[in-house]
Short mmCIF file of C-alpha atoms in Angstrom, two decimals:
data_model
loop_
_atom_site.label_atom_id
_atom_site.label_comp_id
_atom_site.label_asym_id
_atom_site.label_seq_id
_atom_site.Cartn_x
_atom_site.Cartn_y
_atom_site.Cartn_z
CA MET A 235 141.77 105.53 130.51
CA SER A 236 145.04 103.69 131.15
CA GLU A 237 145.21 99.99 132.03
CA LEU A 238 146.16 100.92 135.62
CA ASN A 239 143.18 103.25 135.95
CA HIS A 240 140.86 100.53 134.68
CA MET A 241 142.18 98.26 137.44
CA THR A 242 141.55 100.87 140.18
CA ALA A 243 138.31 102.56 139.03
CA PRO A 244 135.28 102.13 141.33
CA ALA A 245 133.18 99.02 140.73
CA LEU A 246 129.89 99.43 138.86
CA LEU A 247 129.07 95.71 139.13
CA GLN A 248 130.43 93.37 141.76
CA VAL A 249 129.73 89.63 141.66
CA GLU A 250 130.43 87.81 144.93
CA ASN A 251 130.45 84.02 145.34
CA LEU A 252 127.98 83.42 142.52
CA ARG A 253 126.77 79.82 142.58
CA VAL A 254 124.13 78.70 140.08
CA SER A 255 122.55 75.24 139.90
CA PHE A 256 120.24 73.64 137.33
CA LYS A 257 117.75 70.84 137.82
CA ASN A 258 118.55 67.64 135.92
CA GLU A 259 116.18 64.93 134.70
CA GLU A 260 116.24 63.29 138.14
CA LYS A 261 115.04 66.62 139.69
CA GLN A 262 118.39 67.06 141.39
CA TYR A 263 120.20 70.42 141.29
CA ILE A 264 123.68 70.31 139.76
CA GLU A 265 125.97 73.30 140.32
CA THR A 266 127.29 74.76 137.06
CA VAL A 267 128.70 78.09 138.28
CA LYS A 268 130.72 77.34 141.39
CA GLY A 269 131.34 80.39 143.53
CA ILE A 270 132.87 82.94 141.15
CA SER A 271 133.66 86.54 142.11
CA PHE A 272 134.69 89.51 139.95
CA SER A 273 133.99 93.20 139.48
CA ILE A 274 133.46 95.54 136.54
CA PRO A 275 134.78 99.07 137.09
CA VAL A 276 133.12 102.16 135.64
CA ASN A 277 133.89 102.81 131.93
CA THR A 278 135.67 99.47 131.58
CA THR A 279 135.33 96.35 129.44
CA VAL A 280 135.73 93.06 131.28
CA ALA A 281 135.84 89.98 129.07
CA LEU A 282 134.53 86.68 130.40
CA VAL A 283 136.35 83.99 128.43
CA GLY A 284 136.13 80.23 128.17
CA GLU A 285 134.98 77.30 126.09
CA SER A 286 131.32 76.38 125.63
CA GLY A 287 129.91 75.10 128.92
CA SER A 288 132.35 77.05 131.09
CA GLY A 289 129.56 79.09 132.71
CA LYS A 290 130.03 82.40 130.88
CA SER A 291 126.51 82.83 129.55
CA VAL A 292 124.91 81.50 132.74
CA THR A 293 126.77 84.22 134.63
CA SER A 294 125.47 86.91 132.28
CA LEU A 295 121.88 85.60 132.41
CA ALA A 296 122.03 85.52 136.21
CA THR A 297 123.12 89.16 136.19
CA MET A 298 120.16 90.09 133.99
CA GLY A 299 117.68 88.02 136.02
CA LEU A 300 116.94 85.88 132.96
CA LEU A 301 117.56 82.39 134.34
CA PRO A 302 114.51 80.09 134.22
CA THR A 303 113.01 80.15 137.72
CA GLU A 304 111.47 76.67 137.42
CA SER A 305 114.74 74.87 136.67
CA SER A 306 117.54 76.96 138.20
CA GLN A 307 118.51 78.38 141.54
CA ILE A 308 121.11 80.82 142.84
CA ALA A 309 122.69 80.18 146.24
CA SER A 310 121.34 82.34 149.07
CA ASP A 311 124.80 83.70 149.93
CA SER A 312 125.54 84.81 146.35
CA LYS A 313 125.50 88.53 145.57
CA ILE A 314 125.32 90.54 142.36
CA LEU A 315 125.82 94.16 143.41
CA PHE A 316 125.02 96.93 140.92
CA GLU A 317 125.99 100.35 142.28
CA GLY A 318 125.98 98.70 145.71
CA GLN A 319 122.47 97.22 145.43
CA ASN A 320 122.10 93.44 145.45
CA LEU A 321 120.09 92.62 142.32
CA LEU A 322 119.26 89.19 143.72
CA ASP A 323 117.19 90.83 146.49
CA LEU A 324 114.96 92.73 144.04
CA PRO A 325 111.39 91.60 143.28
CA ARG A 326 110.98 90.50 139.66
CA HIS A 327 109.12 93.66 138.61
CA GLU A 328 111.92 95.83 140.05
CA MET A 329 114.52 93.68 138.31
CA ARG A 330 112.69 94.11 134.99
CA LYS A 331 112.81 97.89 135.44
CA LYS A 332 116.51 97.82 136.21
CA CYS A 333 117.38 95.50 133.31
CA GLY A 334 116.68 97.28 130.07
CA LYS A 335 117.26 100.71 131.58
CA ASP A 336 120.44 100.68 133.71
CA ILE A 337 121.66 97.28 132.51
CA ALA A 338 121.07 96.05 128.96
CA MET A 339 122.09 93.04 126.90
CA ILE A 340 123.18 92.46 123.31
CA PHE A 341 122.45 88.86 122.35
CA GLN A 342 124.45 86.61 120.04
CA GLU A 343 121.78 86.08 117.35
CA PRO A 344 119.81 89.24 116.50
CA MET A 345 117.15 87.36 114.54
CA SER A 346 116.28 85.31 117.63
CA SER A 347 115.84 88.49 119.65
CA LEU A 348 114.17 90.81 117.12
CA ASN A 349 110.48 90.18 116.48
CA PRO A 350 110.07 89.46 112.74
CA VAL A 351 106.48 90.81 112.58
CA PHE A 352 107.23 94.33 113.90
CA THR A 353 109.33 97.05 112.29
CA VAL A 354 112.68 97.81 113.86
CA GLY A 355 111.54 101.35 114.63
CA SER A 356 108.51 100.14 116.56
CA GLN A 357 110.65 97.70 118.57
CA ILE A 358 113.07 100.44 119.61
CA ALA A 359 110.18 102.82 120.34
CA GLU A 360 108.48 100.23 122.57
CA ILE A 361 111.50 100.17 124.89
CA LEU A 362 111.51 103.96 125.12
CA GLN A 363 107.79 104.08 125.88
CA LEU A 364 108.04 101.29 128.46
CA HIS A 365 111.09 102.47 130.40
CA LEU A 366 111.11 106.25 129.82
CA GLY A 367 107.41 106.97 129.41
CA MET A 368 107.82 108.65 126.02
CA SER A 369 104.85 109.31 123.76
CA ARG A 370 104.65 107.39 120.48
CA LYS A 371 105.82 110.46 118.56
CA GLN A 372 108.73 111.13 120.92
CA ALA A 373 109.77 107.49 120.86
CA ARG A 374 109.78 107.33 117.06
CA ALA A 375 111.90 110.49 116.83
CA ARG A 376 114.36 109.08 119.36
CA ALA A 377 114.41 105.70 117.57
CA LEU A 378 115.48 107.50 114.39
CA GLU A 379 118.28 109.28 116.30
CA LEU A 380 119.47 105.93 117.65
CA LEU A 381 119.51 104.33 114.20
CA ILE A 382 121.64 107.25 113.01
CA GLU A 383 123.94 106.89 116.04
CA VAL A 384 124.63 103.20 115.38
CA GLY A 385 125.31 103.81 111.69
CA ILE A 386 122.28 102.29 109.97
CA PRO A 387 122.29 103.44 106.30
CA SER A 388 119.18 105.33 105.10
CA PRO A 389 117.73 105.39 108.64
CA GLU A 390 114.61 107.32 107.55
CA THR A 391 113.68 104.30 105.42
CA LYS A 392 115.09 101.53 107.58
CA ILE A 393 113.06 102.66 110.61
CA ASP A 394 109.99 101.14 108.91
CA ALA A 395 111.79 98.00 107.74
CA TYR A 396 111.23 94.57 109.23
CA PRO A 397 114.23 92.65 110.66
CA GLY A 398 114.20 90.18 107.76
CA GLN A 399 114.74 93.06 105.32
CA LEU A 400 118.06 93.98 106.95
CA SER A 401 121.50 92.40 106.64
CA GLY A 402 123.04 90.56 109.60
CA GLY A 403 125.27 93.50 110.41
CA GLN A 404 122.33 95.92 110.27
CA GLN A 405 120.28 93.64 112.53
CA GLN A 406 123.10 93.65 115.09
CA ARG A 407 123.25 97.46 114.92
CA VAL A 408 119.51 97.56 115.61
CA MET A 409 120.10 95.31 118.63
CA ILE A 410 122.76 97.73 119.86
CA ALA A 411 120.38 100.67 119.30
CA MET A 412 117.77 98.89 121.43
CA ALA A 413 120.35 98.14 124.11
CA ILE A 414 121.58 101.76 124.42
CA ALA A 415 118.12 103.36 124.02
CA CYS A 416 117.64 104.08 127.73
CA LYS A 417 121.26 105.14 128.31
CA PRO A 418 122.34 102.13 130.40
CA LYS A 419 125.50 102.15 132.48
CA LEU A 420 126.33 98.49 131.85
CA LEU A 421 126.01 96.55 128.60
CA ILE A 422 126.32 92.77 128.58
CA ALA A 423 127.41 91.58 125.14
CA ASP A 424 127.08 87.80 124.68
CA GLU A 425 129.23 86.79 121.67
CA PRO A 426 128.04 89.94 119.84
CA THR A 427 129.96 89.30 116.62
CA THR A 428 129.99 85.49 116.28
CA ALA A 429 127.35 85.40 113.53
CA LEU A 430 129.03 88.15 111.46
CA ASP A 431 131.74 88.01 108.80
CA VAL A 432 135.15 89.48 109.62
CA THR A 433 134.58 92.90 107.99
CA ILE A 434 131.21 93.47 109.67
CA GLN A 435 132.60 92.13 112.96
CA LYS A 436 135.28 94.81 112.91
CA GLN A 437 132.70 97.52 112.22
CA VAL A 438 130.50 96.39 115.13
CA LEU A 439 133.47 96.30 117.52
CA GLN A 440 134.46 99.81 116.43
CA LEU A 441 130.89 100.95 117.09
CA LEU A 442 130.97 99.45 120.60
CA GLN A 443 134.30 101.18 121.29
CA LYS A 444 132.90 104.50 120.03
CA LEU A 445 129.84 104.19 122.27
CA GLN A 446 132.05 103.45 125.27
CA ARG A 447 134.16 106.56 124.62
CA GLU A 448 131.15 108.79 124.13
CA ARG A 449 128.88 107.41 126.87
CA GLY A 450 131.32 106.05 129.45
CA LEU A 451 129.73 102.60 129.22
CA SER A 452 130.97 99.52 131.01
CA TYR A 453 130.84 96.20 129.15
CA LEU A 454 130.70 92.60 130.28
CA LEU A 455 131.89 90.90 127.10
CA ILE A 456 131.15 87.18 126.79
CA THR A 457 133.38 85.62 124.16
CA HIS A 458 135.80 82.84 123.24
CA ASP A 459 137.55 84.91 120.55
CA ILE A 460 141.01 86.22 121.53
CA ASP A 461 140.97 88.76 118.67
CA VAL A 462 137.74 90.28 120.03
CA ILE A 463 139.27 90.36 123.53
CA LYS A 464 142.39 92.13 122.23
CA ALA A 465 140.24 94.71 120.44
CA MET A 466 137.85 95.42 123.32
CA ALA A 467 138.91 94.25 126.78
CA HIS A 468 140.73 96.05 129.57
CA GLN A 469 140.46 93.13 132.00
CA VAL A 470 139.98 89.41 131.33
CA ILE A 471 138.44 86.65 133.44
CA VAL A 472 139.04 83.07 132.27
CA MET A 473 136.44 80.44 133.22
CA LYS A 474 136.52 76.66 133.01
CA ASP A 475 133.93 74.23 134.36
CA GLY A 476 132.14 76.94 136.32
CA VAL A 477 135.15 78.40 138.14
CA VAL A 478 137.57 81.27 137.48
CA VAL A 479 140.98 79.83 136.63
CA GLU A 480 142.77 83.12 135.94
CA ALA A 481 142.02 86.85 135.93
CA GLY A 482 144.04 89.96 135.20
CA SER A 483 144.70 92.80 132.79
CA LEU A 484 144.48 92.25 129.04
CA GLY A 485 148.26 92.38 128.68
CA GLN A 486 148.84 89.86 131.45
CA ILE A 487 146.30 87.32 130.20
CA VAL A 488 147.15 87.54 126.48
CA ASP A 489 150.93 88.05 126.68
CA THR A 490 151.94 86.15 129.84
CA PRO A 491 149.18 83.73 130.82
CA ARG A 492 150.10 81.71 133.90
CA GLN A 493 147.60 78.85 133.86
CA PRO A 494 147.92 75.98 131.34
CA TYR A 495 144.24 76.33 130.37
CA THR A 496 144.68 80.04 129.56
CA GLN A 497 147.86 79.29 127.65
CA MET A 498 145.93 76.72 125.61
CA LEU A 499 143.13 79.19 124.82
CA VAL A 500 145.58 81.88 123.70
CA ALA A 501 147.69 79.44 121.66
CA ALA A 502 144.60 78.05 119.91
CA GLN A 503 144.00 81.44 118.26
CA PHE A 504 147.38 81.52 116.51
#
């Protein structure tokens, strides 16, 4: 798909006036995401870029319904529309069904997301049984297919391995297998290669590109790494202090950034 087509494709996800606040020690709510709006077209990678504390991860967690309810709140006029349905209006049990099936997330640190006391095969199978109603036998067979798809070596053996027995790159591939298990339409990838060395990082990015080509996936890519953006993104949204300071196509943001903050981010990578 050309850059122009990525700009004009129909929106899969549309975020409108997202405002998120967190409770401080004085029990007062402080706004950290301050009315941002953007959309993710079908079969497109949109990168959300900015320094730590800019609001990138909060935005992704709000989309997944993973913000802590006791210490955060989303403004009543905010909307997160997925295929036209406002996710913020869904009851929690409906949101849990949606997230994991139609929307999935790849976290930054696989070892903090994978359970060390269960085999990787059983963890993938659990998702398939929960969301797709597969039997244990069906789920194990599908888990093996997924391990093959994401390029795990010796998958027939690794399916019964525990996370601690795998390398960092293999753990991240297992995370990706879990994320794509239910054939989601949108994958949120929060710094998916930060913990990996350069060679493994490249392999994981190539895997994500391959999955997008084959499955027509859309990605919301959370990152601060310009090289990752150049490899993956079609559109880029730059955040600072909870607001969007610049947004546009990959070429525009990387080659001719208009805002001083964006220019600084791009220059810092070279």
